[in-house]
Structures are given as structure tokens and as C-alpha cells.
CSV table of C-alpha atoms in Angstrom, one decimal:
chain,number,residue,atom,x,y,z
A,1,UNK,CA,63.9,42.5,35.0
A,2,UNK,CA,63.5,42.3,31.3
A,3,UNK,CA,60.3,44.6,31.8
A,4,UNK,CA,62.2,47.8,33.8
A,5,UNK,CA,64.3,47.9,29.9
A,6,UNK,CA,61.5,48.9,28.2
A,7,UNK,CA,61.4,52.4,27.1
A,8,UNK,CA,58.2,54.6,28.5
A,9,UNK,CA,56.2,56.5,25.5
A,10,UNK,CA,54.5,59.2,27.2
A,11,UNK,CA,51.3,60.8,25.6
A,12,UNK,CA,51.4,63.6,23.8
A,13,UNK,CA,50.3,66.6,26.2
A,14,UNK,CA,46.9,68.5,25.4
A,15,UNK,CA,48.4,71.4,26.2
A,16,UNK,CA,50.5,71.4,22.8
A,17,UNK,CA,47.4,70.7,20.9
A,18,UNK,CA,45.3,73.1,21.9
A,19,UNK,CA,47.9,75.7,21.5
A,20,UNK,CA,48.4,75.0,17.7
A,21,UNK,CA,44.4,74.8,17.5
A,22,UNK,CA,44.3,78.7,18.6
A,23,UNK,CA,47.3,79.3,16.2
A,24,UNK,CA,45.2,78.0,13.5
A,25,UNK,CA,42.1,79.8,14.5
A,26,UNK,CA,43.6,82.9,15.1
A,27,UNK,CA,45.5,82.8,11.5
A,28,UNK,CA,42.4,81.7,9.7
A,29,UNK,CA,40.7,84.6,11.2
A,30,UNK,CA,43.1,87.7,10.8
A,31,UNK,CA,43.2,86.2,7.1
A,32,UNK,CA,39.2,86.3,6.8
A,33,UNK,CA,39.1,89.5,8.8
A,34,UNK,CA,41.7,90.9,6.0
A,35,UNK,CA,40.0,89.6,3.1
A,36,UNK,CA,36.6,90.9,4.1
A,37,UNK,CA,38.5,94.3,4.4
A,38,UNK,CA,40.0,94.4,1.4
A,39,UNK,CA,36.4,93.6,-0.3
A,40,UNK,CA,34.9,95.9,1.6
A,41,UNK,CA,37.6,98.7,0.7
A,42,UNK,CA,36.6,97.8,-3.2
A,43,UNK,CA,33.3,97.7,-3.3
A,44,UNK,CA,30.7,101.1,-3.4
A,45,UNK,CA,30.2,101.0,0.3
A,46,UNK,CA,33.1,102.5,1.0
A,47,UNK,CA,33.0,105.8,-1.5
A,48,UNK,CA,31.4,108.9,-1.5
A,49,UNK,CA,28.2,108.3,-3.1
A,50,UNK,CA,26.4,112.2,-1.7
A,51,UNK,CA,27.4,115.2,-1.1
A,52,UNK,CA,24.8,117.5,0.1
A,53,UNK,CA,25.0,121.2,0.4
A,54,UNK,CA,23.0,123.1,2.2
A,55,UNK,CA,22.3,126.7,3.3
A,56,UNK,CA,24.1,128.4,0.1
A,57,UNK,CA,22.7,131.5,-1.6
A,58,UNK,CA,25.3,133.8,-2.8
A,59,UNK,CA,27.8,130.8,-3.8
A,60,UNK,CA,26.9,128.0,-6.2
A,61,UNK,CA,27.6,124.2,-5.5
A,62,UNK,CA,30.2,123.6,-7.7
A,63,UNK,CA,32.1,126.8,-6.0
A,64,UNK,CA,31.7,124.6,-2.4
A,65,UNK,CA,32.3,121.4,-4.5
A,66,UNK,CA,35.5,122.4,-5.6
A,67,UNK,CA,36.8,124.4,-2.7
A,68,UNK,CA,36.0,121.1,-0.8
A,69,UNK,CA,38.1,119.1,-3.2
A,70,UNK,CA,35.5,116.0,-2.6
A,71,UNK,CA,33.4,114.3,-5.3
A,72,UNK,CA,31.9,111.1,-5.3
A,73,UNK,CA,33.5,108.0,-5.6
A,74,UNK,CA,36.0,109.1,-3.3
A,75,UNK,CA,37.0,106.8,-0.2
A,76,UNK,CA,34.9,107.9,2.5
A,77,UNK,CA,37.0,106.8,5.5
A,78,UNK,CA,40.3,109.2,3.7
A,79,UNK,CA,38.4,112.6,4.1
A,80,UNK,CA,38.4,114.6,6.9
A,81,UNK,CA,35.6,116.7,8.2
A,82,UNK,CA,37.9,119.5,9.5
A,83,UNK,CA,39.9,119.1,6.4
A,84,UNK,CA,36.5,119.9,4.0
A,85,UNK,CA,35.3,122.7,6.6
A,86,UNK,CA,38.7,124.4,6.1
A,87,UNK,CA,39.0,124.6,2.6
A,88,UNK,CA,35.3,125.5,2.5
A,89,UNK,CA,35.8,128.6,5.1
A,90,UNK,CA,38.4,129.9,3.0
A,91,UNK,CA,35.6,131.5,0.6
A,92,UNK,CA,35.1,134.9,0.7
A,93,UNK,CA,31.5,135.4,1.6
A,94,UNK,CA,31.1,131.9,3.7
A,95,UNK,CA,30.7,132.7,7.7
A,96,UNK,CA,30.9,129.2,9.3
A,97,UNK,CA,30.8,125.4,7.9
A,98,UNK,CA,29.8,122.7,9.2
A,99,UNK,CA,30.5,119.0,8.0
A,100,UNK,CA,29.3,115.6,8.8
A,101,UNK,CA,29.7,112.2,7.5
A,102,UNK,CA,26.8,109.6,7.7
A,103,UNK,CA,27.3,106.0,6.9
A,104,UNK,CA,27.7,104.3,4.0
A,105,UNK,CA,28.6,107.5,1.6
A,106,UNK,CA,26.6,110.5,2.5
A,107,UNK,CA,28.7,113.3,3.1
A,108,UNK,CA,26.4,117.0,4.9
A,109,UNK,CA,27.8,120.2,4.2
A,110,UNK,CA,26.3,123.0,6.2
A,111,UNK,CA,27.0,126.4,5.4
A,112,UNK,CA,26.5,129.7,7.1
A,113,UNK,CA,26.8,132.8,4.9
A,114,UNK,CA,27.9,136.7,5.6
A,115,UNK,CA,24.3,138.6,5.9
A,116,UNK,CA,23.5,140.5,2.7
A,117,UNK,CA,22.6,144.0,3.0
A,118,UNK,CA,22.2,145.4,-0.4
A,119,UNK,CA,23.0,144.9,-4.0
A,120,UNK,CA,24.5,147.3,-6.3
A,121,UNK,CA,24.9,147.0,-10.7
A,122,UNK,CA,28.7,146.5,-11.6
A,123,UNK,CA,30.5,148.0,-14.5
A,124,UNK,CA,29.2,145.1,-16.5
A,125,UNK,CA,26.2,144.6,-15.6
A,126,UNK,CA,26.3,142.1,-12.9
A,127,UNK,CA,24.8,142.2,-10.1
A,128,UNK,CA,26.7,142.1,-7.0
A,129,UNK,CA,25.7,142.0,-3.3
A,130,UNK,CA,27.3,143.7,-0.4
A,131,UNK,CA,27.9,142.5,2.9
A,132,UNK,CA,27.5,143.4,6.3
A,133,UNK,CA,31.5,145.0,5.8
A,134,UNK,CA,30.6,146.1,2.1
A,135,UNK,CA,33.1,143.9,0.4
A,136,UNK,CA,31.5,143.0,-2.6
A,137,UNK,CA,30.7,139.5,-4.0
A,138,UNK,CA,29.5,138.6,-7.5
A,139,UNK,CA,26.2,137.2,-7.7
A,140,UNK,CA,26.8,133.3,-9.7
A,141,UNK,CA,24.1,131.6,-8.9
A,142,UNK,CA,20.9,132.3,-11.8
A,143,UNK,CA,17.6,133.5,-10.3
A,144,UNK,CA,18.6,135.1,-7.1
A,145,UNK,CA,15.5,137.0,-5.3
A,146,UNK,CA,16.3,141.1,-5.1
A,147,UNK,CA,15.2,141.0,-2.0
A,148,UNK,CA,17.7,143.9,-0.4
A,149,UNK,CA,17.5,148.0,-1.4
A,150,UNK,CA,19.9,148.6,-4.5
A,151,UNK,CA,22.5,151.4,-4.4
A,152,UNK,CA,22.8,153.5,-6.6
A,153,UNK,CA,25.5,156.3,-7.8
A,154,UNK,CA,28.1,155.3,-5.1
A,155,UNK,CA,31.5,155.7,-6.0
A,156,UNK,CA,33.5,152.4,-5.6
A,157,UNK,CA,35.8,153.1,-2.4
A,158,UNK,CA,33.3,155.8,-0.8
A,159,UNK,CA,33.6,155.3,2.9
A,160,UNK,CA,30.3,156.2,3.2
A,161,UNK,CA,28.9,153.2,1.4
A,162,UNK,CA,31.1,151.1,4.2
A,163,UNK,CA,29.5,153.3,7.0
A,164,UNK,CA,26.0,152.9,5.1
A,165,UNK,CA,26.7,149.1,5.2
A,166,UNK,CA,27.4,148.8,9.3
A,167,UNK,CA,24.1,150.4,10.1
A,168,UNK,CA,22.3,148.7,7.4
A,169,UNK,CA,23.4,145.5,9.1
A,170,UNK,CA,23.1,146.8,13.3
A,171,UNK,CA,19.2,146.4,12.1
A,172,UNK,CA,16.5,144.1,11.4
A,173,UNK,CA,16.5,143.2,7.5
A,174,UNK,CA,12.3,143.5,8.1
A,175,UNK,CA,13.3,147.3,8.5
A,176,UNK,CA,14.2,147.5,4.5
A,177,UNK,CA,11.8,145.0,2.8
A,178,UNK,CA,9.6,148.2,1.5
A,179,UNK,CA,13.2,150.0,0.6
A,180,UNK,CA,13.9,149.3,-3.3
A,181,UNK,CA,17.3,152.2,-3.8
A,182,UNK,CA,19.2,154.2,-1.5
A,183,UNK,CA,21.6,156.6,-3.0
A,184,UNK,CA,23.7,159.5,-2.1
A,185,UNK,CA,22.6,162.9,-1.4
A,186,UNK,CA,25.3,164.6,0.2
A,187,UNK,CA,24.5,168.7,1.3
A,188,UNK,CA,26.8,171.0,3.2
A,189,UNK,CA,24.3,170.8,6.2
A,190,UNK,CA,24.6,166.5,6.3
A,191,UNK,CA,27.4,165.2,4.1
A,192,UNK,CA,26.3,162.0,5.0
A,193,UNK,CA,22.4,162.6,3.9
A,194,UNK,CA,20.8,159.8,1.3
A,195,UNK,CA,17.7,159.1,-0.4
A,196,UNK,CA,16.2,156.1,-0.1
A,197,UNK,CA,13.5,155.0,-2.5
A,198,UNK,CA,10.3,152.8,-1.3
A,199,UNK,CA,8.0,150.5,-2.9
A,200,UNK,CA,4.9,152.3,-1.8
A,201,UNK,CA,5.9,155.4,-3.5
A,202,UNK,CA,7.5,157.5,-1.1
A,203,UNK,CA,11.3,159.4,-1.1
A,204,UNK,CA,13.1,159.2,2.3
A,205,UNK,CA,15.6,161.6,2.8
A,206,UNK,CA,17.4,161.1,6.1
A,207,UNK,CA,21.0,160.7,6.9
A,208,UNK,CA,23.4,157.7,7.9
A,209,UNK,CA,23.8,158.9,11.0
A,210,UNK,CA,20.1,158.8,11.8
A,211,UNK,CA,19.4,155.6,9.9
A,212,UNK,CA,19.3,153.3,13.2
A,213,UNK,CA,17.2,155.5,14.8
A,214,UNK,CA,15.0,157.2,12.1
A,215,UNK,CA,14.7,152.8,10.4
A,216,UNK,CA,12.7,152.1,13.2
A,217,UNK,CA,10.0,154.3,13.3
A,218,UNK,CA,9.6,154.7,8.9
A,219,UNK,CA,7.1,152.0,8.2
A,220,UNK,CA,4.7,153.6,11.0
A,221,UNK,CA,4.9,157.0,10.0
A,222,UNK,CA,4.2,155.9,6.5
A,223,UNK,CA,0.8,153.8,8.1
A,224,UNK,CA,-0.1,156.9,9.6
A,225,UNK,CA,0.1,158.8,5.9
A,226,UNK,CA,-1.9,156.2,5.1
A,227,UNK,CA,-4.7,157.0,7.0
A,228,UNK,CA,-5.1,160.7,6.1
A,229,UNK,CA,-5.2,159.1,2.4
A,230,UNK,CA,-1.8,160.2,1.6
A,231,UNK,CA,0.0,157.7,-1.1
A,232,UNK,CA,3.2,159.8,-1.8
A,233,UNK,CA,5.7,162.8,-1.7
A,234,UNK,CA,8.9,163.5,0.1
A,235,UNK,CA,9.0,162.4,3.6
A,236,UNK,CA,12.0,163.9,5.9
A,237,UNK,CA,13.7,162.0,8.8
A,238,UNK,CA,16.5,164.6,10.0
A,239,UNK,CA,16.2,166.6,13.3
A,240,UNK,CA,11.7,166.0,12.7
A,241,UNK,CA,9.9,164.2,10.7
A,242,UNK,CA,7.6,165.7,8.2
A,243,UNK,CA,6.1,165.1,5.1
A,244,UNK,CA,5.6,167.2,2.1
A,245,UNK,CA,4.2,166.2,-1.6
A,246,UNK,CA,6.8,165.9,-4.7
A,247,UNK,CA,5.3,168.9,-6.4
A,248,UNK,CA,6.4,171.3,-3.8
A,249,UNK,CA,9.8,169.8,-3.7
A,250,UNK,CA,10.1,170.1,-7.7
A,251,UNK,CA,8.1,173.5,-8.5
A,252,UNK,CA,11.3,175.9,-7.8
A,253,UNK,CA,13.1,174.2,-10.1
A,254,UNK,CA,11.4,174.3,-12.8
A,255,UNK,CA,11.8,177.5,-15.1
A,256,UNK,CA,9.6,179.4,-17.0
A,257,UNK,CA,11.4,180.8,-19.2
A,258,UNK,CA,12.6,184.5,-18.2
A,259,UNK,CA,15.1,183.0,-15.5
A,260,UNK,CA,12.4,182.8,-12.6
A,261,UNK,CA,10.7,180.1,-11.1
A,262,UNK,CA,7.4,179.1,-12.2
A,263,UNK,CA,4.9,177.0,-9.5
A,264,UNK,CA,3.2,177.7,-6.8
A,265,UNK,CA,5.1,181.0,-6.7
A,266,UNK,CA,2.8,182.6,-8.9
A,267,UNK,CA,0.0,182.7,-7.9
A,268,UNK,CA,-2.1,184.3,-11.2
A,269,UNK,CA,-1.4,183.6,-14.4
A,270,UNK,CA,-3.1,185.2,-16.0
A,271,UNK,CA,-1.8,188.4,-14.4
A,272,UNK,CA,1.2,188.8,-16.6
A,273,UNK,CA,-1.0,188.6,-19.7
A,274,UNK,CA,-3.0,192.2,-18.2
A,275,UNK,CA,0.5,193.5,-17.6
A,276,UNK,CA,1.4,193.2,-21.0
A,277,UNK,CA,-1.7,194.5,-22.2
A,278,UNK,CA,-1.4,197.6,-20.2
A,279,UNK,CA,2.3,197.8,-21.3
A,280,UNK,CA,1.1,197.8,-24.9
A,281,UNK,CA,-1.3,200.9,-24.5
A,282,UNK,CA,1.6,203.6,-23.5
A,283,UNK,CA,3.0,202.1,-26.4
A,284,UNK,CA,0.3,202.6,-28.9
A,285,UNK,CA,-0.5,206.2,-26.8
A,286,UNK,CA,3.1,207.0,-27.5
A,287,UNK,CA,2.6,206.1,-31.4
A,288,UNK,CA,0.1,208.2,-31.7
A,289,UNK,CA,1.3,211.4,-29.6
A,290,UNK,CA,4.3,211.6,-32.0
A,291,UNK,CA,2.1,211.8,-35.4
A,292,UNK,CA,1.4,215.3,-36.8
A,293,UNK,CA,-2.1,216.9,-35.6
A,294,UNK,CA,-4.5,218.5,-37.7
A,295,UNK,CA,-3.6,221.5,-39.0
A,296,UNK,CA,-5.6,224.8,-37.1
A,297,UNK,CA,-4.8,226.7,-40.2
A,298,UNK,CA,-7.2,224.9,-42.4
A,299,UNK,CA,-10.7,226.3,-41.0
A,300,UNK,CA,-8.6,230.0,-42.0
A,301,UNK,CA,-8.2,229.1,-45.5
């Protein structure tokens, strides 16, 4: 039959079309997916636009700034946090670090310093604090609060200022808020004896040794002065504790002039002014033994 020559068109299957359709939609989207990227990598919402520091003191911004080696305007999504806190630790006087990143372009850095324990003067002039291991670190930042004693007339490398610095930090920093200079008093009874110097007018004379012990129990004793109206003087913390005023402390050495020392150790002056006087009469009593006496001859003539 004329009919059976007839070539058979078959329909096209769906199956093919709906495989090129997800082609299509799957190129159309990786190409919007990629543009949107690259806008998004190009406009201010992927950069640094904060960095906030917090918990500094001894070190200035610009020191944790540039030891970070971030700035704004920098792609946030290319920093690392560990990378920052690294580079940030590796400061002298900073503890711990801690970094986090907050969506769109905020950037936290949290730092932890070494506790302070005192300050000293440098050879020019600066001010420099001391830490807990008495390495010393310049003071940068403007306007920083004395709040720590100052020591005074240590030599550079004595290992007492190191030991001094250990003890200093084993205790409370309340414990030297009334302290305002501790210096060196070594004796051949305590080598390691200082002076310490407070703000309500008293001298402290203890040792390092003692300092943990002796720390603890200073501002009571001075409360206790207090209240039997005592303001002042010289208050020892070695084997006892006693108190005595500046004058007697000072009166042996002063001199008075013939080599011995004036003070309480004499106890009349005016004595030595009736000694001289009494000196003076053998004198005059010698002057007039040796001149001539009247002649007994005279009444004969």
C-alpha cells in the first residue's frame, strides 16, 4: 500500500526540551550569581570601614594599627583574625588579643595588657612604666594617669628592682594606691631594705622580703595612727612595727658645730653658756693673780 511508503515524523521528545531549559537556567544564573559578586566585591560593603581598639593604655592606636597591618578600605573577607591577633601579640607589653569581625566592615580588636606595677623617670625624661617582670616600656600615649608608686635611685639592671617588681605584682594594686615613691635603702642588717614614700605623709621603711606580708597590714596601721591624732613620721615594718616622728630620726644628724650632735641630746642649752662663763672667771682670776701687788714698803717710807 501506497500509505505503508510514507515516512513516520516522530515528535520531538520533552525530555530534550526541558533539558536545554535547565542549561539555560542554570547558565543565566551562575552568570547573575557572578555578576552580583563582582559588584558586590567593588562596592564599600565589602572593605574595612572600622577598626576598633579597645583595652589599650600603655600602647597607642596607631602602634596596634600598624602592627595589625589593617586600615580601612581593605577587603574584609582577605584578613584573617588569627593573622591580626598574631602580629598584634608580637608587641612587647601586650598579654593577649583578641579579634573579631562583624558584618559589613567593622573589624573589634581586644587587647589585654601586662599589669603595670610602677613607673620610673628615664635618662630623658620620659616616663616609663615597669611590668609585672620589670622590663621597661616607654610611655607614648599623652595624658596617662600616675596612678602606680615611682621609683626612684635604682640602678638600671639592679636585680633588686626585678625582685621588687614580682612582689609588687603577687599583690593587690589597692595595696599601693596611697604609695607615691619607693626607693632603695640598702643597710648591712637588710640589703634589700627600701623606703617607700606615701601620700598621707608617712616614710615606710621595710624590706622586699617583707613587702607581701608587711603590704597587707600598712594602710591599717596607718588608720590606727590616725586615731591617736598622729599625721606623720617614720613608720617601721621589719621584724615589729613601730612608729616614730621624723625629728627623732633626723636630730643625730644634724651638727652643731664642735663635731657633736645637737637635738634632743642636749637637753639644756643654755648650760653651755654658764660653762663658759664659769670658764671665763679662772681666766680673769688668773689675769689678775699674775699682776704686781701693792708694794708693803710704801706705809715704811
Amino acid at each position: 500500500m501506497p500509505e505503508d511508503r510514507l515516512p513516520i515524523i516522530k515528535n520531538p521528545s520533552p525530555r530534550g526540551r526541558g533539558r536545554s531549559s535547565k542549561k539555560l537556567l542554570t547558565f543565566l544564573f551562575i552568570f547573575f550569581v557572578t555578576l552580583l559578586a563582582v559588584l558586590f566585591f567593588q562596592s564599600s560593603l565589602s572593605k574595612i570601614t572600622v577598626i576598633e581598639i579597645q583595652g589599650e593604655e600603655l600602647v597607642s592606636e596607631a602602634e596596634i594599627g600598624q602592627a595589625a597591618a589593617v586600615k580601612p578600605g581593605d577587603h574584609f573577607f582577605s584578613v584573617s583574625s588569627s593573622s591580626i591577633e598574631e602580629q598584634v601579640k608580637a608587641l612587647k607589653m601586650i598579654e593577649s588579643v583578641t579579634v573579631s569581625k562583624h558584618f559589613p566592615g567593622r573589624i573589634l580588636i581586644e587587647i589585654k595588657e601586662y599589669p603595670k606595677v610602677a613607673y620610673q623617670i628615664g635618662d630623658g625624661g620620659q616616663i616609663e612604666a615597669l611590668l609585672a617582670d620589670a622590663s621597661v616600656v616607654p610611655i607614648t600615649v599623652q595624658g596617662v594617669a600616675l596612678d602606680k608608686p615611682i621609683l626612684t635611685g635604682w640602678a638600671k639592671d639592679d636585680p633588686l628592682k626585678t625582685k621588687l617588681c614580682l612582689a609588687m605584682a603577687s599583690l593587690s594594686p589597692a595595696y599601693f594606691s596611697d604609695i607615691s615613691e619607693i626607693k632603695p635603702a640598702s643597710s648591712d642588717s637588710y640589703p634589700d631594705k627600701i623606703k617607700m614614700y606615701t601620700r598621707s605623709q608617712f616614710e615606710v621603711q621595710t624590706t622586699i622580703g617583707y613587702l607581701p606580708q608587711k603590704m597587707k597590714n600598712l594602710e591599717s596601721y596607718i588608720a590606727s595612727l590616725h586615731e591617736n591624732k598622729i599625721n606623720s613620721g617614720i613608720i617601721k615594718m621589719l621584724e615589729a612595727d613601730s612608729h616614730m616622728p621624723f625629728e627623732a630620726e633626723s636630730a643625730p644628724s644634724k651638727d652643731n658645730g664642735n663635731g657633736k650632735p645637737a637635738g634632743p641630746q642636749t637637753k639644756d642649752p643654755g648650760k653651755p653658756a654658764s660653762g663658759a662663763a664659769s670658764n671665763s672667771a679662772p681666766a680673769s682670776g688668773a689675769t689678775g693673780k699674775d699682776a704686781k701687788p701693792p708694794s708693803k714698803d710704801t706705809p715704811r717710807n
